[in-house]
Amino acid sequence: MAKKQFKAESKKLMDMMINSIYTHKEIFLRELISNASDALDKMYFKSLTDDSITLSRSDYQIKINVDRDMRTLTIEDNGIGMSEKELENNLGTIAKSGSLDFKTENKADDMSIIGQFGVGFYSAFMVSDSVTVRSLAHGEDQAYCWTSKGVDGYTIEPCIKDTVGTKITLHIKDDTEDEHYSDFLEQYTIMGLVKKYSDFIRYPIRMMWETNRLKEGSENEYEKVLEERTLNSMIPLWKKNKSEITKEEFNSFYKDQFGDWQEPAKVIHTKVEGNATYTALLYVPKQPPFDYYSKNFEKGLQLYSSGVMIMEKCADLLPDYFSFVKGLVDSEDLSLNISREMLQHDRQLKLIATNIERKVRNELLAMLKNDRETYEEFFKAFGTQLKFGMYEDFGANKDKLADLVLFTSSYEKKPVTLAEYVDRCKEGQNTIYYACGESADKIDMLPQAELIKDNGYEILYLTDNVDEFALQILASYKDKTFTNISTENLNLDTEEEKQQLEAINEESKSMLETMKETLAGAVTAVRFTNRLKSHPVCLVSEGVLSLEMEKVLSQMPNGTDAKAEVVMEINKDHPISEKLKQLAETDADKLEKYTKILYAQARLIEGLTVDNPTELSNMICDLML
Ligand code: ADP
């Protein structure tokens, strides 16, 4: 029998498979089982209209057999089979199903394609040095055998096979220093792989299972017993009706599949039909995985095409701000061998992703409304991610997320939503007040907060680095702007009060100028204020950058040294104001010391460090003596 050559592309793929250094060689089994399952589907559909097929649904099966001595692994199905021509066309060329788009010459890239999607039948050559396919097609009398040892080509010749279907025999490669191919001849390995990749194939995958059993009547003599086992569970949990699934089943599936020891905070099970038809089973974890806030964390959902897993982490299904969601999507609209590049542009997948995003958002909103306690726990774990989401992409998604974020507020010192804040706004209040700091307690003690609270306004306490960035990009919520109480212009004063304050500042102009010069560039101005109640002094920032933002930016790995424009404000009603005015007349030296001390105090209150603590300590001591 003349040897035939593979088509050029196939040859290349074949070569790649044979010499593959790919670590997930095990996926070959998934590929062969999926092909078998497709062939069974085809046969089953045919049987619906073809009376000559006498098989009933329960007769369809995939059989796996291992022969360790011969080093063979066989996968047999009683599906539609392949004729001589089909063997030639299907296995001599790469199926044009788009399984491989050979645009790249890059080996590493090729490998990742294998990893993500598999490349069908040819993957058998990753683990075998020869492959034999015996097949009898439905409606044919003669069976054919296709054999290949790799790139040099293949032969097809008639053979004997009595039943319709396909039997693929892999001769497993010898072990090498790096690869223990013999693993694929172990029944436990095979069972594990079926469970991992093909558990939900709708036909039974059966294997003769070898166990050692005590010989009958004997107490210590064992014998080998072979019995048939079905390796897959066949019905995916998510395909069952919601009412048939218990909470325990949902939860234990989550723990097994997604490696969390805790139960999830929320289970979302949804079946959608329409433009995109899919089932999704999604989980919101209680706690972030240990690497969640690190570079190593990979987001993504498992992707199934009709019960067969085609991708372990499909990142395109989740926006970054919902990257904590775990779970899977199963859709009949997706083809099994779709490449990653194609997947990225797949219209169906985009539709599914948009739906999932909406669904997760709605479920979180429902949790916020109906189960506040759980939501607050959730927000503790993942809130930062949502706030980053508002800020990311120049705020493209800020409006979708604004209703999901919580901030601790001065009102009962509890987390509140922006909507709740707005509902409590006083008549005529057109801004949302906030302040930044390390902790709610510290912010609560800020001098600037006192008067605002006294006036009956609520303040949001921003304690997360990202908070102020998120609010700034949001710019407004329900027509209310945001005001950092440490920045200028709270607009709490009446016209009269404003004028009065202006006059006081004008009167002491030269003293304030001297004080500013004393602080040598640390502040852009020193002035009297009426924003303080009992505290003597505070720092406020002008311009877009607040002191908190300056702190955050300076701590970032490639952060800028952008500086907030800082003004030192002195309480006009505090006795210290009079004292300063006196000193300005009588004791320039002391005025300098007071200025420096007041500035240091203001920095400490803001949670900033003091440049020269020794100098500060000495100055205070001087004044004490
Ligand atoms: P794909 O599954 O993406 O089409 P494969 O290389 O895995 O690519 O298979 C090529 C073709 O060979 C399949 O499309 C199918 O027509 C045929 N084939 C493979 N395995 C079987 C099988 N067990 N029974 C019948 N046909 C098969």
XYZ file of C-alpha atoms and ligand atoms in Angstrom:
652
model
C 0.000 0.000 0.000
C 1.475 3.300 -1.080
C 2.219 5.770 1.571
C 0.420 9.088 1.200
C 1.805 12.417 2.177
C 0.090 14.786 4.535
C -0.910 18.160 3.163
C 1.673 20.823 3.916
C -0.169 22.431 6.780
C -0.975 19.119 8.383
C 2.627 18.123 8.161
C 3.666 21.183 10.010
C 1.102 20.647 12.707
C 2.037 17.030 12.948
C 5.665 17.899 13.341
C 4.754 20.286 16.072
C 2.782 17.633 17.887
C 5.431 14.971 17.666
C 8.149 17.240 18.954
C 5.903 19.007 21.343
C 7.424 20.212 24.547
C 4.011 21.267 25.649
C 3.301 20.421 29.254
C -0.369 19.695 28.903
C -0.026 16.766 26.571
C -2.843 15.149 28.460
C -5.417 17.129 26.483
C -5.115 14.635 23.643
C -7.614 12.452 25.471
C -10.136 15.248 25.692
C -9.790 15.811 21.955
C -10.296 12.193 21.011
C -13.223 11.796 23.369
C -14.852 14.932 21.975
C -14.466 13.633 18.432
C -16.045 10.370 19.503
C -18.878 12.227 21.176
C -19.485 14.259 18.001
C -19.584 11.065 15.970
C -22.151 9.665 18.410
C -24.217 12.820 18.091
C -24.205 12.492 14.327
C -25.283 8.885 14.512
C -27.972 9.688 17.017
C -29.413 12.456 14.869
C -29.358 10.220 11.864
C -31.229 7.553 13.788
C -34.095 9.949 14.291
C -34.874 9.794 10.571
C -33.230 6.559 9.524
C -35.067 3.405 10.483
C -32.171 1.178 9.548
C -30.343 2.314 12.672
C -31.555 0.099 15.446
C -29.461 1.504 18.253
C -31.328 3.231 21.031
C -29.998 6.257 22.852
C -28.653 4.204 25.737
C -26.554 2.042 23.413
C -24.235 4.884 22.473
C -20.977 4.827 24.331
C -17.272 5.501 24.283
C -14.999 2.732 25.422
C -11.454 3.164 26.619
C -9.071 0.290 26.913
C -5.539 0.157 28.203
C -2.985 -2.520 27.452
C 0.129 -1.907 29.438
C 2.102 -4.749 27.894
C 1.409 -3.636 24.359
C 1.649 0.036 25.415
C -1.625 0.779 23.692
C -4.538 2.979 24.582
C -7.722 2.607 22.552
C -10.704 4.868 22.319
C -13.673 3.343 20.603
C -17.064 4.719 19.729
C -20.118 3.361 17.981
C -20.772 6.644 16.239
C -21.151 7.484 12.595
C -17.730 6.181 11.495
C -15.603 7.285 8.551
C -15.511 5.967 4.997
C -12.252 5.560 3.101
C -12.716 8.984 1.618
C -13.525 10.554 4.949
C -10.448 9.029 6.532
C -8.462 10.531 3.727
C -10.086 13.944 3.921
C -10.483 14.274 7.636
C -7.234 12.844 8.861
C -4.997 13.717 5.932
C -5.640 17.423 6.182
C -6.280 19.680 9.050
C -9.979 20.140 9.432
C -10.810 23.580 8.181
C -12.811 24.255 11.276
C -10.475 27.033 12.195
C -8.791 24.924 14.803
C -5.501 26.333 13.785
C -4.782 29.556 12.154
C -1.194 29.305 11.137
C -0.336 32.925 11.023
C 2.532 32.716 13.357
C 5.879 31.071 12.988
C 6.485 31.483 16.632
C 6.832 28.154 18.417
C 5.882 29.444 21.818
C 2.704 30.890 20.455
C 1.821 27.693 18.681
C 2.150 25.915 21.952
C -0.245 28.156 23.727
C -2.789 27.453 21.017
C -2.547 23.782 21.847
C -2.996 24.571 25.480
C -6.053 26.688 25.085
C -7.986 24.865 22.450
C -6.343 21.690 21.432
C -5.943 20.876 17.825
C -8.108 17.863 17.507
C -7.042 14.516 16.309
C -3.393 15.405 15.712
C -2.790 15.965 19.394
C -2.644 12.153 19.667
C 0.878 12.433 18.298
C 2.026 14.279 21.384
C 1.940 11.017 23.286
C 2.034 8.312 20.601
C 4.626 7.106 18.130
C 2.000 5.499 15.970
C -1.734 5.917 15.600
C -4.183 3.513 13.990
C -7.773 4.406 13.167
C -10.138 1.591 12.230
C -13.498 2.753 11.075
C -16.679 1.437 9.555
C -18.944 4.194 8.330
C -22.659 3.977 8.696
C -24.162 2.631 5.446
C -20.885 1.095 4.190
C -19.888 -2.553 3.963
C -16.155 -2.203 4.031
C -14.162 -0.935 6.989
C -10.838 0.891 6.534
C -7.761 1.316 8.578
C -5.730 4.523 8.634
C -2.233 4.283 10.100
C 0.524 6.773 10.602
C 3.792 6.913 12.443
C 4.063 10.628 12.012
C 5.250 13.135 9.492
C 6.297 10.784 6.728
C 2.722 10.096 5.858
C -0.067 7.640 6.343
C -1.624 4.585 4.741
C -5.237 3.637 4.313
C -6.228 0.052 3.654
C -9.284 -2.129 3.978
C -9.630 -3.982 7.268
C -12.104 -6.031 9.196
C -14.468 -4.317 11.589
C -17.947 -5.644 12.174
C -19.650 -2.793 13.917
C -20.229 0.748 12.764
C -18.004 3.246 14.491
C -14.379 4.163 15.021
C -11.632 2.618 17.077
C -8.484 4.627 17.571
C -5.416 2.865 18.875
C -2.513 4.887 20.184
C 0.849 3.280 20.629
C 2.184 5.272 23.548
C 5.739 6.647 23.272
C 8.516 5.231 25.409
C 9.377 7.155 28.521
C 12.179 9.660 28.288
C 14.146 11.473 30.915
C 11.659 14.337 30.879
C 8.420 12.604 30.099
C 6.735 9.703 31.746
C 4.396 8.710 28.920
C 3.585 5.430 30.670
C 1.279 7.448 32.910
C -1.210 7.396 30.081
C -1.390 3.638 30.468
C -2.512 3.865 34.087
C -6.194 3.494 34.744
C -6.172 6.130 37.488
C -4.564 8.676 35.180
C -7.156 7.992 32.525
C -10.001 8.237 34.985
C -8.583 11.512 36.324
C -8.324 12.998 32.843
C -11.844 11.984 31.935
C -13.118 13.550 35.145
C -11.110 16.686 34.561
C -11.942 17.373 30.947
C -14.812 15.237 29.834
C -16.937 14.544 32.856
C -19.970 16.075 31.250
C -19.867 14.322 27.908
C -23.429 13.143 27.460
C -22.512 9.567 26.554
C -21.022 7.106 29.006
C -17.261 6.759 28.816
C -16.563 3.228 29.978
C -13.403 1.388 30.827
C -12.548 -2.077 32.069
C -11.336 -1.442 35.575
C -8.867 -3.734 37.235
C -9.039 -4.377 40.951
C -7.473 -6.884 43.279
C -9.976 -8.822 45.250
C -9.728 -11.540 47.854
C -10.218 -14.908 46.214
C -13.438 -16.516 47.227
C -12.959 -18.747 50.240
C -9.430 -17.505 50.785
C -8.170 -15.154 53.486
C -4.985 -13.926 51.923
C -5.022 -14.820 48.265
C -5.944 -12.080 45.858
C -7.065 -12.219 42.263
C -7.326 -9.623 39.522
C -10.889 -8.772 38.639
C -11.995 -6.746 35.654
C -15.254 -4.895 35.719
C -16.656 -2.200 33.551
C -16.843 1.254 35.030
C -18.401 4.431 33.756
C -15.896 7.202 34.311
C -17.946 10.324 33.639
C -20.986 11.658 35.440
C -22.610 12.771 32.155
C -24.977 15.422 33.384
C -23.402 18.724 34.149
C -24.725 20.201 37.356
C -25.458 23.478 35.628
C -27.618 21.805 33.013
C -30.049 20.558 35.611
C -32.995 22.665 36.616
C -32.410 25.042 39.446
C -35.120 23.368 41.508
C -33.336 20.019 41.239
C -30.089 21.310 42.653
C -29.577 21.636 46.362
C -27.557 24.378 47.969
C -25.077 21.745 49.111
C -24.585 20.561 45.529
C -23.957 24.073 44.320
C -21.530 24.700 47.140
C -19.622 21.466 46.943
C -19.288 21.840 43.198
C -17.802 25.275 43.827
C -15.322 23.991 46.359
C -14.228 21.075 44.173
C -13.952 22.958 40.937
C -12.558 26.241 42.128
C -10.432 25.162 45.046
C -11.930 27.282 47.783
C -12.387 25.859 51.262
C -15.118 28.329 52.067
C -18.615 28.392 50.747
C -19.351 31.109 48.242
C -21.061 34.337 49.226
C -23.385 34.098 46.251
C -24.369 31.550 43.622
C -25.682 32.778 40.279
C -27.182 30.159 38.018
C -28.672 31.447 34.832
C -29.897 30.020 31.553
C -30.288 32.385 28.680
C -31.858 31.814 25.318
C -31.985 34.296 22.531
C -29.242 36.107 20.677
C -26.762 34.200 22.732
C -27.775 30.872 24.178
C -25.821 29.747 27.179
C -25.905 28.572 30.743
C -23.749 30.241 33.333
C -22.950 29.081 36.822
C -21.177 31.867 38.650
C -19.920 32.258 42.180
C -18.929 35.260 44.230
C -16.342 34.033 46.749
C -16.367 35.144 50.362
C -12.688 35.924 50.487
C -10.186 36.867 47.826
C -7.660 34.171 46.938
C -4.263 34.878 48.453
C -2.876 36.232 45.196
C -5.937 38.266 44.259
C -4.357 41.666 44.560
C -1.114 40.546 42.902
C 0.100 40.407 39.349
C -0.102 36.617 39.349
C -3.826 36.510 39.675
C -5.587 35.456 36.493
C -9.232 36.224 36.087
C -11.537 34.158 33.927
C -14.396 31.743 33.693
C -14.276 28.173 32.485
C -15.669 27.902 29.023
C -17.608 24.877 27.831
C -19.015 24.085 24.468
C -21.923 21.696 24.975
C -20.528 20.187 28.115
C -16.927 19.922 26.931
C -14.434 22.219 28.523
C -12.611 24.235 25.891
C -10.838 26.724 28.081
C -9.979 26.785 31.747
C -9.802 30.543 32.143
C -11.518 32.651 29.569
C -10.563 36.162 30.591
C -12.736 37.838 27.995
C -15.859 36.806 29.833
C -15.235 39.068 32.820
C -14.444 42.747 33.145
C -11.538 43.477 35.490
C -13.770 44.966 38.134
C -15.633 41.665 38.430
C -12.473 39.581 38.223
C -13.304 37.968 41.574
C -16.192 36.038 40.024
C -15.539 32.338 39.517
C -17.546 29.899 37.521
C -18.293 28.680 34.062
C -20.181 29.350 30.906
C -21.515 26.614 28.673
C -22.731 27.529 25.231
C -23.732 25.519 22.223
C -22.978 28.507 20.040
C -19.246 28.103 20.444
C -17.278 25.619 18.453
C -14.997 23.231 20.276
C -11.878 24.086 18.380
C -12.092 27.801 18.250
C -8.749 29.549 18.513
C -8.000 32.208 21.043
C -7.679 34.936 18.468
C -10.990 34.029 16.962
C -12.549 33.796 20.374
C -11.542 37.337 21.119
C -13.483 38.537 18.132
C -16.317 36.134 18.545
C -19.560 38.037 18.495
C -21.310 35.380 20.498
C -18.711 35.474 23.229
C -18.930 39.263 23.431
C -22.667 39.057 23.816
C -22.325 36.496 26.564
C -19.733 38.640 28.322
C -22.018 41.675 28.227
C -24.899 39.658 29.619
C -22.756 38.230 32.367
C -21.519 41.623 33.394
C -25.084 42.880 33.646
C -26.185 39.813 35.529
C -23.399 40.037 38.100
C -24.086 43.717 38.614
C -27.799 43.130 39.138
C -27.176 40.289 41.543
C -24.817 42.439 43.571
C -27.364 45.247 43.659
C -29.966 42.756 44.838
C -27.615 41.523 47.537
C -27.005 45.093 48.641
C -30.720 45.659 48.903
C -31.816 42.385 50.453
C -28.860 41.077 52.363
C -26.892 44.033 53.584
C -24.716 42.105 55.984
C -23.454 39.723 53.301
C -22.930 42.616 50.941
C -20.835 44.510 53.448
C -18.701 41.402 53.955
C -18.382 41.062 50.202
C -17.430 44.692 49.903
C -14.749 44.341 52.536
C -13.218 41.599 50.413
C -13.622 43.056 46.934
C -14.676 46.688 47.267
C -11.252 48.001 46.349
C -11.534 46.208 43.023
C -14.867 47.890 42.299
C -13.418 51.292 43.133
C -10.452 50.638 40.869
C -13.000 49.749 38.230
C -14.518 53.218 38.499
C -11.162 54.830 38.004
C -9.819 52.527 35.289
C -10.141 53.254 31.591
C -10.626 56.923 32.300
C -13.822 56.210 34.133
C -15.536 54.398 31.257
C -17.458 52.192 33.685
C -17.852 54.565 36.602
C -21.598 54.913 36.281
C -22.154 51.171 36.298
C -20.247 50.868 39.533
C -21.242 53.998 41.416
C -24.250 52.292 42.980
C -22.175 49.383 44.215
C -19.556 51.210 46.237
C -19.689 51.858 49.957
C -17.879 54.398 52.097
C -17.892 54.738 55.840
C -19.756 57.875 56.763
C -19.890 60.152 59.768
C -23.540 59.142 59.975
C -23.485 56.279 62.488
C -19.933 55.479 61.361
C -21.265 52.765 59.071
C -20.697 51.983 55.410
C -23.214 53.805 53.248
C -23.946 53.995 49.545
C -23.824 57.261 47.664
C -27.584 57.002 47.176
C -28.126 56.791 50.931
C -25.935 59.833 51.457
C -27.856 61.813 48.872
C -31.168 60.813 50.434
C -30.025 62.322 53.725
C -28.684 65.535 52.184
C -29.902 68.718 53.804
C -32.102 71.077 51.887
C -29.981 73.045 49.467
C -26.921 70.839 49.955
C -25.538 70.345 46.497
C -22.317 68.603 47.319
C -21.169 65.406 48.961
C -18.540 66.087 51.604
C -15.673 63.732 52.070
C -12.341 63.578 53.851
C -9.350 61.315 53.449
C -7.171 59.602 55.996
C -5.819 56.376 57.332
C -8.871 55.358 59.306
C -12.366 56.580 60.003
C -11.379 57.414 63.568
C -8.462 59.524 62.488
C -10.517 61.396 59.933
C -13.166 61.962 62.533
C -10.621 63.911 64.551
C -9.596 66.167 61.671
C -10.036 69.799 62.658
C -11.855 70.564 59.412
C -14.497 67.906 60.122
C -15.770 69.477 63.294
C -17.638 72.436 61.915
C -19.125 70.527 59.014
C -20.563 67.921 61.316
C -21.811 70.648 63.629
C -23.647 72.113 60.703
C -25.436 68.794 60.303
C -23.652 67.636 57.180
C -22.592 64.041 56.682
C -18.999 63.300 55.687
C -17.733 60.262 53.792
C -14.539 58.905 55.272
C -12.204 57.824 52.504
C -9.639 55.394 53.864
C -8.625 53.437 50.777
C -5.926 54.867 48.516
C -8.104 54.586 45.470
C -11.168 56.239 47.028
C -10.536 59.832 46.173
C -9.427 58.973 42.644
C -12.691 57.098 42.156
C -14.821 59.984 43.393
C -12.909 62.552 41.412
C -13.438 60.651 38.201
C -17.089 60.177 39.032
C -17.244 63.980 39.358
C -20.850 63.986 40.501
C -23.566 61.656 41.707
C -27.252 62.462 41.242
C -26.355 66.056 40.443
C -24.282 66.454 43.573
C -20.625 67.265 43.255
C -17.950 66.040 45.637
C -16.070 68.274 48.034
C -12.984 67.328 49.943
C -13.346 69.143 53.242
C -9.597 69.650 53.302
C -9.654 71.623 50.103
C -10.578 75.210 49.740
C -13.937 76.772 49.594
C -16.607 74.850 51.360
C -19.111 77.580 50.649
C -20.576 77.319 54.094
C -20.231 81.019 54.803
C -22.715 83.752 54.250
C -21.679 86.721 52.166
C -21.209 88.751 55.335
C -18.982 86.153 56.940
C -16.874 86.005 53.804
C -16.315 89.721 53.789
C -15.500 89.752 57.462
C -12.890 87.045 56.970
C -11.379 88.862 54.021
C -10.990 91.967 56.144
C -9.252 90.061 58.940
C -6.801 88.570 56.480
C -6.160 91.919 54.866
C -5.397 93.466 58.260
C -2.682 90.921 59.045
C -1.385 90.659 55.534
C 2.243 91.356 56.300
C 2.342 88.981 59.265
C 0.822 86.179 57.199
C 3.357 86.863 54.448
C 6.213 86.620 56.979
C 4.827 83.338 58.263
C 4.654 81.954 54.726
C 8.274 82.924 54.137
C 9.254 81.240 57.388
C 7.885 78.012 56.016
C 10.114 78.404 52.973
C 8.112 76.970 50.125
C 6.243 74.338 52.154
C 2.968 76.223 51.761
C 1.614 78.543 49.120
C -0.142 80.761 51.675
C -0.941 81.249 55.353
C -4.307 82.732 56.263
C -7.050 82.962 58.860
C -10.097 80.787 58.459
C -13.520 80.265 59.922
C -13.728 76.630 58.878
C -12.325 75.476 62.209
C -14.264 75.295 65.403
C -12.062 74.404 68.368
C -8.809 73.450 66.664
C -6.131 76.086 66.112
C -4.742 75.092 62.727
C -5.124 72.926 59.655
C -3.692 72.350 56.216
C -5.881 72.587 53.163
C -5.007 71.946 49.583
C -5.914 73.973 46.576
C -6.057 72.792 42.993
C -6.807 69.299 41.684
C -4.381 67.371 43.823
C -5.228 66.794 47.457
C -2.709 65.951 50.169
C -3.993 62.353 50.193
C -3.534 62.027 46.465
C -0.030 63.427 46.795
C 0.693 60.733 49.353
C -0.691 57.961 47.122
C 1.118 59.167 44.034
C 4.441 59.407 45.820
C 4.105 55.825 47.058
C 3.386 54.340 43.669
C 6.271 52.403 42.047
C 6.572 54.844 39.193
C 4.626 57.580 40.857
C 5.220 61.231 40.292
C 6.437 63.719 42.834
C 3.534 65.971 42.010
C 2.790 68.191 44.986
C -0.496 69.407 46.293
C -0.711 73.168 46.729
C -0.951 73.507 50.475
C -2.300 76.397 52.496
C -1.938 76.658 56.254
C -5.104 77.984 57.857
C -5.379 79.352 61.357
C -8.608 79.467 63.287
C -9.508 83.164 63.451
C -11.483 82.622 66.672
C -8.808 80.667 68.481
C -6.770 82.544 71.131
C -3.634 81.605 69.190
C -4.636 84.139 66.530
C -4.373 87.032 68.985
C -1.132 85.641 70.311
C 0.359 85.572 66.831
C -0.679 89.147 66.156
C 1.018 90.230 69.398
C 4.207 88.412 68.508
C 4.232 90.010 65.084
C 4.524 93.354 66.855
C 7.005 92.361 69.530
C 9.021 89.239 68.928
C 9.926 88.167 65.381
C 12.014 85.296 66.683
C 9.137 83.764 68.612
C 6.740 84.274 65.716
C 9.066 82.152 63.614
C 9.050 79.365 66.189
C 5.270 79.470 66.598
C 4.810 79.339 62.868
C 7.011 76.292 62.528
C 5.324 74.536 65.421
C 1.847 75.245 64.129
C 2.845 73.914 60.746
C 4.280 70.757 62.276
C 1.095 70.239 64.293
C -1.032 70.619 61.207
C 1.047 68.053 59.356
C 0.803 65.575 62.189
C -2.969 65.956 62.315
C -3.112 65.234 58.583
C -1.168 62.047 59.172
C 1.943 63.426 57.491
C 5.449 63.270 58.852
C 7.429 66.155 60.226
C 10.593 66.989 58.310
C 12.768 67.726 61.306
C 11.440 66.246 64.550
C 14.546 67.213 66.514
C 14.178 70.868 65.630
C 10.500 70.684 66.553
C 11.222 69.088 69.890
C 13.875 71.688 70.708
C 11.578 74.554 69.825
C 8.801 73.239 72.037
C 11.228 72.753 74.867
C 12.510 76.322 74.502
C 8.976 77.600 74.847
C 8.370 75.472 77.899
C 11.290 76.899 79.765
P -12.225 18.793 14.344
O -12.771 17.900 15.407
O -11.931 20.172 14.807
O -13.033 18.787 13.081
P -10.126 16.814 14.232
O -8.758 16.866 13.663
O -10.229 16.445 15.649
O -10.780 18.214 13.945
O -10.973 15.797 13.394
C -11.108 15.918 12.023
C -12.355 15.246 11.551
O -12.231 13.828 11.610
C -13.588 15.539 12.374
O -14.196 16.737 11.965
C -14.483 14.335 12.067
O -15.194 14.526 10.875
C -13.474 13.249 11.861
N -13.354 12.406 13.042
C -12.417 12.443 13.991
N -12.631 11.508 14.933
C -13.741 10.831 14.562
C -14.477 9.740 15.116
N -14.125 9.162 16.268
N -15.570 9.315 14.428
C -15.940 9.888 13.278
N -15.280 10.924 12.711
C -14.198 11.399 13.339
